Coordinates of C-alpha atoms in Angstrom, one line a residue:
X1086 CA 121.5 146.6 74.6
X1087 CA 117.7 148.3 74.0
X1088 CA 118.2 147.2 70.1
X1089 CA 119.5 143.7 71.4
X1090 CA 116.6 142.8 73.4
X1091 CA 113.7 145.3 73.7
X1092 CA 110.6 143.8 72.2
X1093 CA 112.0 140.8 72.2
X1094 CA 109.5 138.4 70.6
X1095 CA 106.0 138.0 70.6
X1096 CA 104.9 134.5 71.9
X1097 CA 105.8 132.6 74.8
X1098 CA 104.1 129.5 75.9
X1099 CA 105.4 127.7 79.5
X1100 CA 106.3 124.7 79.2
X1101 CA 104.0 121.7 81.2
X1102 CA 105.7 120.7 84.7
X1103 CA 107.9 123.8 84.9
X1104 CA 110.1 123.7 87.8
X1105 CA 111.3 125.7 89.7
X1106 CA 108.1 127.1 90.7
X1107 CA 108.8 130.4 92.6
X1108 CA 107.8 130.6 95.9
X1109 CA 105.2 133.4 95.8
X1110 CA 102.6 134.2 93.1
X1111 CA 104.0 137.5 92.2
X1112 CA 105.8 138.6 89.1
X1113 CA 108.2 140.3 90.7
X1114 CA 109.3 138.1 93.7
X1115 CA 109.2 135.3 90.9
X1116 CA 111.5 137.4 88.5
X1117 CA 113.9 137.7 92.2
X1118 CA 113.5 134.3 93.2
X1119 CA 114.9 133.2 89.7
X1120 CA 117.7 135.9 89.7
X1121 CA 118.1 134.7 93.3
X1122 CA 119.1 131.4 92.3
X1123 CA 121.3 132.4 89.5
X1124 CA 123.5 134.7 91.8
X1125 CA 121.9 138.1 90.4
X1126 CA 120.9 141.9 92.0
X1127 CA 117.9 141.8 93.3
X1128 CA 115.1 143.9 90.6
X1129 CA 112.6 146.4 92.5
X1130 CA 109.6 147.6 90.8
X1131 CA 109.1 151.0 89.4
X1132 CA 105.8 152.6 89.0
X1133 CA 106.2 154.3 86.1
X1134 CA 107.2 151.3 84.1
X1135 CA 104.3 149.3 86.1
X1136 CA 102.2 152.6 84.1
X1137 CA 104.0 151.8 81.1
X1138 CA 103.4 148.3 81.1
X1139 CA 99.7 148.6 82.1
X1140 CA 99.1 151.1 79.0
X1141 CA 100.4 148.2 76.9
X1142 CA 98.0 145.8 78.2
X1143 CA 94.8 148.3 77.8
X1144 CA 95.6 149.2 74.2
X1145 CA 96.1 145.1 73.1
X1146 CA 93.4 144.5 75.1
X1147 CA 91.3 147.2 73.4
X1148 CA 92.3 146.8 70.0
X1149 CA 93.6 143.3 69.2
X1150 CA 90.5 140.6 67.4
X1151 CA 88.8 144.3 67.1
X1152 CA 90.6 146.8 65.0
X1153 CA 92.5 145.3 62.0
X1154 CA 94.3 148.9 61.7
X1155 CA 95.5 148.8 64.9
X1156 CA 95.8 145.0 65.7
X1157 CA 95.6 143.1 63.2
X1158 CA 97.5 140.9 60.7
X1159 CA 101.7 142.1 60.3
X1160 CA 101.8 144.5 63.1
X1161 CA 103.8 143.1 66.5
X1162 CA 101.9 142.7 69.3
X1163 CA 105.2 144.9 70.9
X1164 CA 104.0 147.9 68.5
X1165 CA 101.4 150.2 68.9
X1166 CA 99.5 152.7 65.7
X1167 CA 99.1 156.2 66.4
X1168 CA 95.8 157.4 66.6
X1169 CA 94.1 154.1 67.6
X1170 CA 92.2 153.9 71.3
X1171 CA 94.7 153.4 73.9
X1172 CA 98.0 154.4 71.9
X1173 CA 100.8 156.1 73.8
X1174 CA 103.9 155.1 71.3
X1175 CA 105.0 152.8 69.2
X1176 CA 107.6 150.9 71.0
X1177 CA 108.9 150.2 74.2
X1178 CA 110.9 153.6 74.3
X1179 CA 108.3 155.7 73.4
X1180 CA 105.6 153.9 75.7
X1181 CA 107.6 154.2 78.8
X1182 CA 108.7 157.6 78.3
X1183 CA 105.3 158.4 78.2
X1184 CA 104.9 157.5 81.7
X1185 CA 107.6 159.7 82.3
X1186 CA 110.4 156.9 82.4
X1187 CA 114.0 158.4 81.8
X1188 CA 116.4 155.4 82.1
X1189 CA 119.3 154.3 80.4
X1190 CA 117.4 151.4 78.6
X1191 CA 114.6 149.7 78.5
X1192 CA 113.6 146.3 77.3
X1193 CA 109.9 144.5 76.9
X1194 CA 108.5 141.1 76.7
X1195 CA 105.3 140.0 76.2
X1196 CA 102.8 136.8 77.0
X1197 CA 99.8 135.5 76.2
X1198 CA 98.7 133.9 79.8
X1199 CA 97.1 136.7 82.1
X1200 CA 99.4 134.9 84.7
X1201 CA 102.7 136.5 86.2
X1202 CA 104.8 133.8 87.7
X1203 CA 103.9 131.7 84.9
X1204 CA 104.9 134.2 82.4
X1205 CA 108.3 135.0 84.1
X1206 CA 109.1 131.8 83.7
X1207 CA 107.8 131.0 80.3
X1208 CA 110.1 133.7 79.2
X1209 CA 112.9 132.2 81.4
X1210 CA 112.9 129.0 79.4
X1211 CA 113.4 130.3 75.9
X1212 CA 116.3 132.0 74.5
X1213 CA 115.6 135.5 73.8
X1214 CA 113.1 136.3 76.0
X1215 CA 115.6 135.1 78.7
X1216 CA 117.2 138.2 78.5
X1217 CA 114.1 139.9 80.0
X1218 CA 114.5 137.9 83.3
X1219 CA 118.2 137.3 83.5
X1220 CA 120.3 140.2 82.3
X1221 CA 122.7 141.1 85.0
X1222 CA 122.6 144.6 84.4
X1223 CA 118.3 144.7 84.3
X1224 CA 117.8 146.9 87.9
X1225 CA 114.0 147.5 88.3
X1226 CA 110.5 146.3 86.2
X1227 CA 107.3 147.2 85.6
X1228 CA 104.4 144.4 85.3
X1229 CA 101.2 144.7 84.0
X1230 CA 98.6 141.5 83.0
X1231 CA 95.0 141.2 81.9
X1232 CA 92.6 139.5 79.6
X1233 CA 89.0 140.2 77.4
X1234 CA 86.1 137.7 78.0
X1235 CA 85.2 138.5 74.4
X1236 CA 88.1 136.1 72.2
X1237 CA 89.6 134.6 75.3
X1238 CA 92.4 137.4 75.0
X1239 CA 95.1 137.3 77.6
X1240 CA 98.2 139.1 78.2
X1241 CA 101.2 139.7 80.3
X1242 CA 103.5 142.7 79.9
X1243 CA 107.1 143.5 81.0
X1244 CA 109.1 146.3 80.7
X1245 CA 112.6 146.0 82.6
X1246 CA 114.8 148.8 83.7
X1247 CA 118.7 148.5 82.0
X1248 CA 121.5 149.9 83.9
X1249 CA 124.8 151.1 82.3
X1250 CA 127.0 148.8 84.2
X1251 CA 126.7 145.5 86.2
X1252 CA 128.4 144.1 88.9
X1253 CA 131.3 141.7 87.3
X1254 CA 130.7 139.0 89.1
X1255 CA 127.4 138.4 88.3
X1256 CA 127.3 136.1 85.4
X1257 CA 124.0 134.2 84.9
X1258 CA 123.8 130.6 84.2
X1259 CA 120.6 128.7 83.5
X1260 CA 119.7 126.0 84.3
X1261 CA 122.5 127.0 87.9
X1262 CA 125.0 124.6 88.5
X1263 CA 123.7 121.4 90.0
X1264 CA 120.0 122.0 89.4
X1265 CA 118.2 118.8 90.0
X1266 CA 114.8 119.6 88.2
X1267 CA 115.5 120.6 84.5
X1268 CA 112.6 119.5 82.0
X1269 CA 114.2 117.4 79.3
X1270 CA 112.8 119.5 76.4
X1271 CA 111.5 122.8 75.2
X1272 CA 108.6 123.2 72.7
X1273 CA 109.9 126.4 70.5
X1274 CA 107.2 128.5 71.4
X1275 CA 109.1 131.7 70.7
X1276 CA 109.1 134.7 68.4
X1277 CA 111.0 135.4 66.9
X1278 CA 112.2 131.8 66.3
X1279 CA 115.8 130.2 67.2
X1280 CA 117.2 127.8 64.5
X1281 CA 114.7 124.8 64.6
X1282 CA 116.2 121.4 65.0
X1283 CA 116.7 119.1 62.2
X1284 CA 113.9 116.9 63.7
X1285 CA 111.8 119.9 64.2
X1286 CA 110.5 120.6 67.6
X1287 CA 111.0 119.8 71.0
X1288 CA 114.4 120.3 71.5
X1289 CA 116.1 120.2 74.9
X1290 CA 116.2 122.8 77.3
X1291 CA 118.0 125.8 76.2
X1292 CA 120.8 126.3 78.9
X1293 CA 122.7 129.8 79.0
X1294 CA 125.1 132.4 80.1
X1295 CA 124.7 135.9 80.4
X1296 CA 127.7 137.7 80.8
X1297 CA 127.6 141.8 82.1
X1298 CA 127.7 144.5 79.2
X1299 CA 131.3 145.4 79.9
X1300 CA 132.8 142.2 80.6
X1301 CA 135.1 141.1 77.9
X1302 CA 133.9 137.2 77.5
X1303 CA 133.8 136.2 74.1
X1304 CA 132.5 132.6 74.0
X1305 CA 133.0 130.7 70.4
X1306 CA 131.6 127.4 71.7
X1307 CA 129.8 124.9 73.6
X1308 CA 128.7 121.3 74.3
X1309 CA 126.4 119.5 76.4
X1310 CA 127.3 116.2 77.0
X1311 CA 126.2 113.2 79.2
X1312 CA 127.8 109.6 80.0
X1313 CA 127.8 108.2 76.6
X1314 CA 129.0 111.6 75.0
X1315 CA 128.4 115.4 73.4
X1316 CA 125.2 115.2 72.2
X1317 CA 123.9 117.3 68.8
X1318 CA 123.2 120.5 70.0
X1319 CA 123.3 124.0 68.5
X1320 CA 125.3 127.2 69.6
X1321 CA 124.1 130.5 69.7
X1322 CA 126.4 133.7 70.5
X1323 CA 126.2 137.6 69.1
X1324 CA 128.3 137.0 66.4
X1325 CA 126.3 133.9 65.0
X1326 CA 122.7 135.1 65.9
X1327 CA 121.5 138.8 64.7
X1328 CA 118.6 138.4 67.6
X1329 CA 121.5 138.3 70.0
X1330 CA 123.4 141.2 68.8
X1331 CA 124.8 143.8 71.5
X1332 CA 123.9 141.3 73.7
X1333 CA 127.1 139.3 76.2
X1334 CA 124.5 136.4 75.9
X1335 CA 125.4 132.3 74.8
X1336 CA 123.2 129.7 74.0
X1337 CA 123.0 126.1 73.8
X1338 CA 120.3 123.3 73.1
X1339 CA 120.1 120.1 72.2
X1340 CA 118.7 118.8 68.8
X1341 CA 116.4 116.5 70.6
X1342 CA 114.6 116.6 73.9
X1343 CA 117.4 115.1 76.7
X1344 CA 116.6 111.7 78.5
X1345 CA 115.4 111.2 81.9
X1346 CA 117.4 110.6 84.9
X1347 CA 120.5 111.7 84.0
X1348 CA 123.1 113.9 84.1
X1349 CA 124.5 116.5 81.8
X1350 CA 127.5 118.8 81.5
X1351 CA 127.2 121.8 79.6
X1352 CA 131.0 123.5 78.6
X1353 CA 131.2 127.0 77.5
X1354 CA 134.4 127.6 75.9
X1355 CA 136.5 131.0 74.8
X1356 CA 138.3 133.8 76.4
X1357 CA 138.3 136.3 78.5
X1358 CA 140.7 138.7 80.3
X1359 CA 142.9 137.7 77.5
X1360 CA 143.1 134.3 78.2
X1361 CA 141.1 130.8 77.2
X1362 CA 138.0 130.3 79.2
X1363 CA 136.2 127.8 79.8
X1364 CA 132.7 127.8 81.6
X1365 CA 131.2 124.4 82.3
X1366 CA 128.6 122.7 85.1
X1367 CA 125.9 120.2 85.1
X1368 CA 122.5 119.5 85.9
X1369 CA 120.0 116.6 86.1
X1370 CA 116.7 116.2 84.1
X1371 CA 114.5 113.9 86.6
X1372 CA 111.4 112.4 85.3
X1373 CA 109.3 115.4 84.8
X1374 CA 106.1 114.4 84.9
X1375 CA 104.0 112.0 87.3
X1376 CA 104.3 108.4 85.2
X1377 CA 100.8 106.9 84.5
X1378 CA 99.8 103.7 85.8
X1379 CA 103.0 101.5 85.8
X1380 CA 105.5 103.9 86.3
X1381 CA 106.7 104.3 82.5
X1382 CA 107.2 106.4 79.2
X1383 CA 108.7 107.0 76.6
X1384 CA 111.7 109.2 75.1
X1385 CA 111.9 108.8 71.6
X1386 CA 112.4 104.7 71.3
X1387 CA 113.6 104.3 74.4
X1388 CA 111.3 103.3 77.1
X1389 CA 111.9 104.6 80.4
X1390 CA 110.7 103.7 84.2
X1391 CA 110.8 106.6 86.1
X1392 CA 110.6 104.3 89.5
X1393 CA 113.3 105.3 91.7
X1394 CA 113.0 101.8 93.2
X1395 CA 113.9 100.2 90.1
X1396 CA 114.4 102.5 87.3
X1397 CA 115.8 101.4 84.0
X1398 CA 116.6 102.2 80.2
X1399 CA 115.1 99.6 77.8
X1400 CA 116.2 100.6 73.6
X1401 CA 112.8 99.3 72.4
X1402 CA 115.1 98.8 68.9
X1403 CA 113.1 97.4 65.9
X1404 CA 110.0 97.8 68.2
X1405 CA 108.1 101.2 68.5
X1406 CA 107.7 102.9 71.7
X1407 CA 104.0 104.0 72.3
X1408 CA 102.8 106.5 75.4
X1409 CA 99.6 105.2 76.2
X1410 CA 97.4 106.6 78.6
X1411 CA 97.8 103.2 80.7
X1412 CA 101.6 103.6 80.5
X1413 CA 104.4 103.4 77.8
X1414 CA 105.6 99.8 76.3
X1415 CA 107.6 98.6 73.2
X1416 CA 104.8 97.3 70.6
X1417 CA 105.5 95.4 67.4
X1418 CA 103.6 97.0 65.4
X1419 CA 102.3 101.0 65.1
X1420 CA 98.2 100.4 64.1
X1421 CA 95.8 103.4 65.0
X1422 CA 91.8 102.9 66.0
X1423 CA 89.5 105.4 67.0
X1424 CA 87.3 103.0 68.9
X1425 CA 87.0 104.1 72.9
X1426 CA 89.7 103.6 75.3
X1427 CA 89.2 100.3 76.6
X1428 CA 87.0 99.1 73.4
X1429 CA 87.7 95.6 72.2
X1430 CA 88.2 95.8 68.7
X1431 CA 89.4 91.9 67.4
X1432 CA 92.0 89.8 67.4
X1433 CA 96.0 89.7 66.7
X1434 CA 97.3 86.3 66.1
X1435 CA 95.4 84.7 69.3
X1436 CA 95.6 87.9 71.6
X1437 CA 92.3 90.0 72.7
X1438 CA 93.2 93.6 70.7
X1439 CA 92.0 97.0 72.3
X1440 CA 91.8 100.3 71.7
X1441 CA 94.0 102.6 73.7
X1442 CA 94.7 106.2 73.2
X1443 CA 94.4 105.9 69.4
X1444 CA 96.4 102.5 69.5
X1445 CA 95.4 99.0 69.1
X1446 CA 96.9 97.2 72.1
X1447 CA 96.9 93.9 73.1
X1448 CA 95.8 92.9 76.1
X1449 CA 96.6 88.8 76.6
X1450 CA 97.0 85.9 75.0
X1451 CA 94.3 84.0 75.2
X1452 CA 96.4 81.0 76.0
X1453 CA 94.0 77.8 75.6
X1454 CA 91.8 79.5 74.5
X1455 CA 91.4 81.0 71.2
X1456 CA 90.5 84.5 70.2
X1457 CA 86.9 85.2 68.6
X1458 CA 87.1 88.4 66.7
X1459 CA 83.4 88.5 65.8
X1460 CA 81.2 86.9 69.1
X1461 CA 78.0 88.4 69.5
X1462 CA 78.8 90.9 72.2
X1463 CA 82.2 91.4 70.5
X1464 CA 85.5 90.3 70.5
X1465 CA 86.6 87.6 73.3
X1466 CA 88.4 85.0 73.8
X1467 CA 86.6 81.0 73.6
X1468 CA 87.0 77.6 74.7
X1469 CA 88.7 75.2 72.1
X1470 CA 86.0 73.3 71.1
X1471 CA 83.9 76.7 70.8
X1472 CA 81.2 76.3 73.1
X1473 CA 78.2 78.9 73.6
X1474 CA 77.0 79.8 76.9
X1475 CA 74.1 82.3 78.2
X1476 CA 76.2 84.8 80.7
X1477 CA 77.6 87.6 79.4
X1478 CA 79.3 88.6 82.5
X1479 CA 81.5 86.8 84.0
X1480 CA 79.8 83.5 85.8
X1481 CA 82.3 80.9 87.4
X1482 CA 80.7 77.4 86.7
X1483 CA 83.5 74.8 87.8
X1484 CA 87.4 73.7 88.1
X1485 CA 89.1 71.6 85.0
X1486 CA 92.0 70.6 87.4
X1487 CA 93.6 74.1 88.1
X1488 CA 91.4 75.7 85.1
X1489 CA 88.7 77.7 86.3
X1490 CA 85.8 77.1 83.6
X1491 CA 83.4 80.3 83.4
X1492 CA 81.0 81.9 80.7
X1493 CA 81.6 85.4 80.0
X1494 CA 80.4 86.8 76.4
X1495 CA 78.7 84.0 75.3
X1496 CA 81.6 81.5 75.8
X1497 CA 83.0 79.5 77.8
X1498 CA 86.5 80.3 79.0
X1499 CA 89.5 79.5 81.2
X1500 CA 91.6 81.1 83.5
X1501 CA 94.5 79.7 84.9
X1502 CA 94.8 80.0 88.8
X1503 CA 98.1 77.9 88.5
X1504 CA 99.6 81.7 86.7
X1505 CA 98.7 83.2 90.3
X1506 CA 100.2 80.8 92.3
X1507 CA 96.7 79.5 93.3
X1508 CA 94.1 76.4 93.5
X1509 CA 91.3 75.7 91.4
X1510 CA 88.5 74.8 94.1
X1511 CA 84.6 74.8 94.1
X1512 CA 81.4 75.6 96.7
X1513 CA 80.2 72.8 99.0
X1514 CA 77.1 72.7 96.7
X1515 CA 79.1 72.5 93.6
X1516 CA 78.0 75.3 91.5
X1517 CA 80.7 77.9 91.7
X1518 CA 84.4 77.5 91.3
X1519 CA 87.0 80.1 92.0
X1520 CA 90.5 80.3 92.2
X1521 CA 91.8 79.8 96.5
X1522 CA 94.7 79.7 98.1
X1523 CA 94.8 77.1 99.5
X1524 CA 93.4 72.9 98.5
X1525 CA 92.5 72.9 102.5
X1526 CA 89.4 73.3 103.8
X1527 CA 88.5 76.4 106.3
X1528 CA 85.7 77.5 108.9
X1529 CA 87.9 81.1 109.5
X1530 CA 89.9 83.6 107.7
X1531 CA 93.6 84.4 109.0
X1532 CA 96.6 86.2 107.8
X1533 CA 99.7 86.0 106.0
X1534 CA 101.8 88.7 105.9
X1535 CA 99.6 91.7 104.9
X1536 CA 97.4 89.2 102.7
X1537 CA 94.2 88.7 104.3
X1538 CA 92.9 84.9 103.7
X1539 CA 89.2 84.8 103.8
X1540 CA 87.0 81.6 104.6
X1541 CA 84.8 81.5 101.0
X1542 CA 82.8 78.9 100.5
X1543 CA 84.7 76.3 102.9
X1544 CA 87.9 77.0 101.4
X1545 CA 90.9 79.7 101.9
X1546 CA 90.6 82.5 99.2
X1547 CA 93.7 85.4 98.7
X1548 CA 92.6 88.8 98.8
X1549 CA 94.6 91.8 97.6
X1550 CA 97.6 92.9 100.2
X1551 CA 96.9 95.7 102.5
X1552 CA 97.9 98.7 100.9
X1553 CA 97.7 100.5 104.0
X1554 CA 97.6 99.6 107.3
X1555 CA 97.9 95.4 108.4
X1556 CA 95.9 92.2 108.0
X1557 CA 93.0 92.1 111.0
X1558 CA 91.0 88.9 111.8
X1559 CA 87.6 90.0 113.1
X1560 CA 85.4 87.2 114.2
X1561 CA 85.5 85.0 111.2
X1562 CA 86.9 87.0 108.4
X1563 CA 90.3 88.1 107.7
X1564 CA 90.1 92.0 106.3
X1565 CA 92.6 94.7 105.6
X1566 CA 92.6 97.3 108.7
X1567 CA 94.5 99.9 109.7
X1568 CA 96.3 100.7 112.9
X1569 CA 94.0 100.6 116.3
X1570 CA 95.3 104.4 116.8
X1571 CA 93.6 105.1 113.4
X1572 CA 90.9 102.9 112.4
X1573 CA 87.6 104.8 114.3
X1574 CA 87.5 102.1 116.7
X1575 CA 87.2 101.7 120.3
X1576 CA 89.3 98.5 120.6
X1577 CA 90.1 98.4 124.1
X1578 CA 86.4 99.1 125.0
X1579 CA 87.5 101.6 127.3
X1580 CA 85.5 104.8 126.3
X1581 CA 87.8 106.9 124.0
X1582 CA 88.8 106.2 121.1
X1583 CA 92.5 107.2 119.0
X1584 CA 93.6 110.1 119.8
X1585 CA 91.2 110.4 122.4
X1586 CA 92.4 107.7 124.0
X1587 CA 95.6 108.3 126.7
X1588 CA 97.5 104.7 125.5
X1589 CA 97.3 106.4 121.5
X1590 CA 98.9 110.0 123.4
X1591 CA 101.5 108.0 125.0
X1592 CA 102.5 106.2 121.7
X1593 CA 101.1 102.9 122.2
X1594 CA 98.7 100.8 120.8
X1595 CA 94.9 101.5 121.4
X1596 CA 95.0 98.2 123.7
X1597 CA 94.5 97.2 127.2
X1598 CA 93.8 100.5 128.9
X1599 CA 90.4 99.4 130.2
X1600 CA 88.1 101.3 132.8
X1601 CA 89.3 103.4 135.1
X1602 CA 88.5 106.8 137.2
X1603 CA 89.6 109.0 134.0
X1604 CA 86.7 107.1 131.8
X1605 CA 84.4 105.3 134.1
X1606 CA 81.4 108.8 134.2
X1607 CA 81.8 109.4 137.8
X1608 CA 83.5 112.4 139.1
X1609 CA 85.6 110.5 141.5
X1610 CA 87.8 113.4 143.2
X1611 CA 84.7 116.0 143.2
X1612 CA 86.7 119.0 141.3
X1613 CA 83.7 119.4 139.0
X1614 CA 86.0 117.4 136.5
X1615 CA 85.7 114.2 135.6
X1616 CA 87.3 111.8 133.1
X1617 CA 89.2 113.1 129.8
X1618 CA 88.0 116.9 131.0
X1619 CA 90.1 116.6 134.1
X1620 CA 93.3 117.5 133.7
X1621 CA 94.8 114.4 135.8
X1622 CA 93.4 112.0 133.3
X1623 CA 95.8 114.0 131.0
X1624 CA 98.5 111.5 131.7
X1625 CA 98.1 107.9 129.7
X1626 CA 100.5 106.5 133.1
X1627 CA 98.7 108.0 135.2
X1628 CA 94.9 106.6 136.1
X1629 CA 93.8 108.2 139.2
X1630 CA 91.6 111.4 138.8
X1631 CA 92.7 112.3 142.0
X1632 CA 93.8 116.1 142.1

């Protein structure tokens, strides 16, 4: 097993949105949380591979970016040069048992991240690094971390413990059977490297099982699969991977990352005990990231909304799917810019073109309107006939029917208030139009729904629905507030105020409680309490600070 796994690789990076995420920011309860989960012994730490480890650390620390000889180019990071600052053997075997380690095995991993639980897991997501976290027969661990100002240098450090024998039972599969949080792709980040994909990098996740040394498993394949079928995926077992050899470890990944909500079964096939075996669960990859803006992105061509509300699969086909930083969508055509995010750059067909994220984008169709590529504060969109004005922000000058005529840019424009369900209506002196909700005249605002209505300029304008809290008409106007219990207000006028206020303690509405002996200022029972301090005010039923 030592020649299997011990220095096994040299670069690990975690993937982005890793889950799960241990529970405690130590390597070594994140090391037992993950073994936890898998069905595993529990690993305690041992000081002299802590030493061991730590050793490691201070000679890459002193020597790598600074001494060619002993750091530099073609020498692992896993081996150390006798005679350079810090050296206390070559390898792993030689560097633990000079602090005095006298194990059956040993086996080391390294990372680049000065961070243990992210390291543990960045080596839990590859394939051979996995060994160093989910071996059944690995028994105790040493940790060590650190990093040099000078270069930015960080690194992490393991070396693990290898019993002889391992309970039978415990076979590790990652990701465990009916994980619900699995990231849909790995980035390769490994040395040495597993078979690349034919596509390159990501692939999927690299799902596993680790079987003890003794037991007799001997996989010769596997699939992973989801509702539509296997998907192209390669194996990886001892006897086709020399990385893996005197290992009782398989592999499996797909050629491409996996998609997003949804479900896949992995199958191990085989023997063992002398008969066929077969080895299979499933897992779900969830939308691993938080979606930007509108809920969406992409995987490969297919764009994806990740809201559970109303999620759905759309094949963006002989259209290109583009992440943008505002979300994902299906666009005609792939065209670059390296203009700002937000920049207007010109005009597609009659659509107003921006620059997104390194994309031109379009942003509307300038409907009536046609689009102006080169106006004299940019591109815009311009009343048919063209017609210069002076404003170059927006200025609302009157209604054309349910057109809203303004001057924006150097042009007159239109908007549509008939696309929002909305009247074109103007001021009482005639020199401002906007878009209202209503063609009737007002002197207050009022409510519908969650909408607040407002009273503008003699007639009913639509604000934006509450996003919290409910629709409030104070006075005149018609606002967005939130609860009484929450708002900062004394609404009942009685003194106290939310929480403060007995009728909010008893669950109801901040309303009609009034003045009484527990807030009127007077000390009305002469205990040297009086009001909220006594405790018979304590009771929202009860009124009487009476003892």
């Amino acid at each position: 097993m030592l020649a299997g796994f011990a220095g096994c690789g040299d670069e690990v990076a975690t993937p982005p949105g890793a889950d799960p995420k241990p529970k405690d920011p130590n390597a070594l309860d994140a090391l037992n949380d993950y073994r936890e989960m898998m069905g595993l012994s529990v690993v305690v730490e041992n000081a002299k591979l802590v030493q061991a480890s730590q050793n490691h650390v201070d000679y890459f620390l002193t020597n790598v970016g600074v001494n060619e000889t002993c750091a530099g180019e073609g020498i692992s990071p896993h081996d150390e040069v006798s005679g350079c600052p810090g050296f206390t053997g070559e390898g792993p075997g030689e560097r633990t048992g000079y602090a005095g380690y006298s194990g059956a095995g040993v086996a080391e991993c390294m990372s680049f991240v000065n961070d243990g639980p992210q390291a543990i897991y960045g080596w839990l997501a590859t394939v051979y690094h996995r060994l160093c976290i989910a071996s059944p027969e690995i028994f105790e661990m040493g940790f060590a971390k650190g990093e040099r100002s000078e270069g930015n240098v960080k690194v992490d450090v393991i070396e693990v413990g290898l019993a002889s024998s391992a309970d039978p039972s415990h076979i590790a599969r990652w990701p465990v059977p009916d994980a619900m949080d699995v990231p849909k792709s790995w980035d390769g980040l490994e040395n040495p490297l597993p078979p690349t994909p034919p596509d390159g990098y990501p692939s999927g996740p690299i799902v596993s099982v680790i079987y003890p040394p003794a037991d007799d498993a001997n996989i010769s394949d596997a699939t992973i699969s989801d509702h539509t079928g296997d998907v192209a995926s390669y194996f990886l077992s001892p006897e086709i991977d020399p990385n893996l050899a005197y290992t009782n470890a398989y592999f499996v990944y797909s050629h491409k990352p996996l998609t997003e909500r949804r479900t896949y079964t992995v199958e191990f096939t085989g023997t063992r005990g002398g008969s066929a075996w077969n080895d299979s669960w499933s897992f779900y990859v969830p939308c691993e990231r938080s979606m930007p803006k509108d809920g969406k992105a992409c995987n490969g061509n297919t764009l994806l909304s990740c809201d559970m509300s109303e999620p759905f699969d759309t094949d963006c086909a002989e259209q290109f799917c583009i992440d943008y930083p505002g979300g994902a969508r299906c666009v005609d055509e792939v065209v670059t810019c390296n203009q700002a995010d937000g920049e207007f750059i010109g005009c597609i067909d009659n659509g107003l073109v921006y620059c997104l994220g390194g994309y031109q984008l379009v942003e509307r169709d300038c409907g009536i309107d046609t689009c102006i590529p080169d106006g004299p504060h940019g591109p815009t969109c311009a009343s048919v006939p063209i017609t210069t004005c002076a404003s170059v922000e927006q200025d609302k000058l009157r209604c054309e029917g349910d057109l809203l005529v303004y001057c924006e840019l150097g042009y007159l424009q239109h908007r549509d208030c008939t696309d929002e369900s909305l009247f074109c209506q103007v001021n009482s002196t005639g020199d401002n139009g906007f878009c209202a909700a209503s063609q009737a005249p007002c002197s207050a605002g009022r409510c519908a729904g969650d909408v607040p209505i407002d009273c503008r300029y003699g007639w009913q304008v639509a604000e934006p629905i509450c996003p919290t809290g409910t629709c409030a008409v104070l006075g005149n106007n018609a606002s967005c507030r939130l609860p009484p219990c929450e708002d900062g207000d004394d609404n009942d006028n009685d003194g106290w105020t939310d929480d403060a206020d007995p009728d909010c303690a008893g669950g109801d509405d901040e309303v009609g409680f009034g003045v009484t002996e527990c807030n009127d200022d007077v000390n009305n029972d002469t205990d040297e309490e009086k009001d909220s301090a006594d405790p018979e005010c304590s009771d929202a039923s009860d009124n009487d600070e009476s003892a």
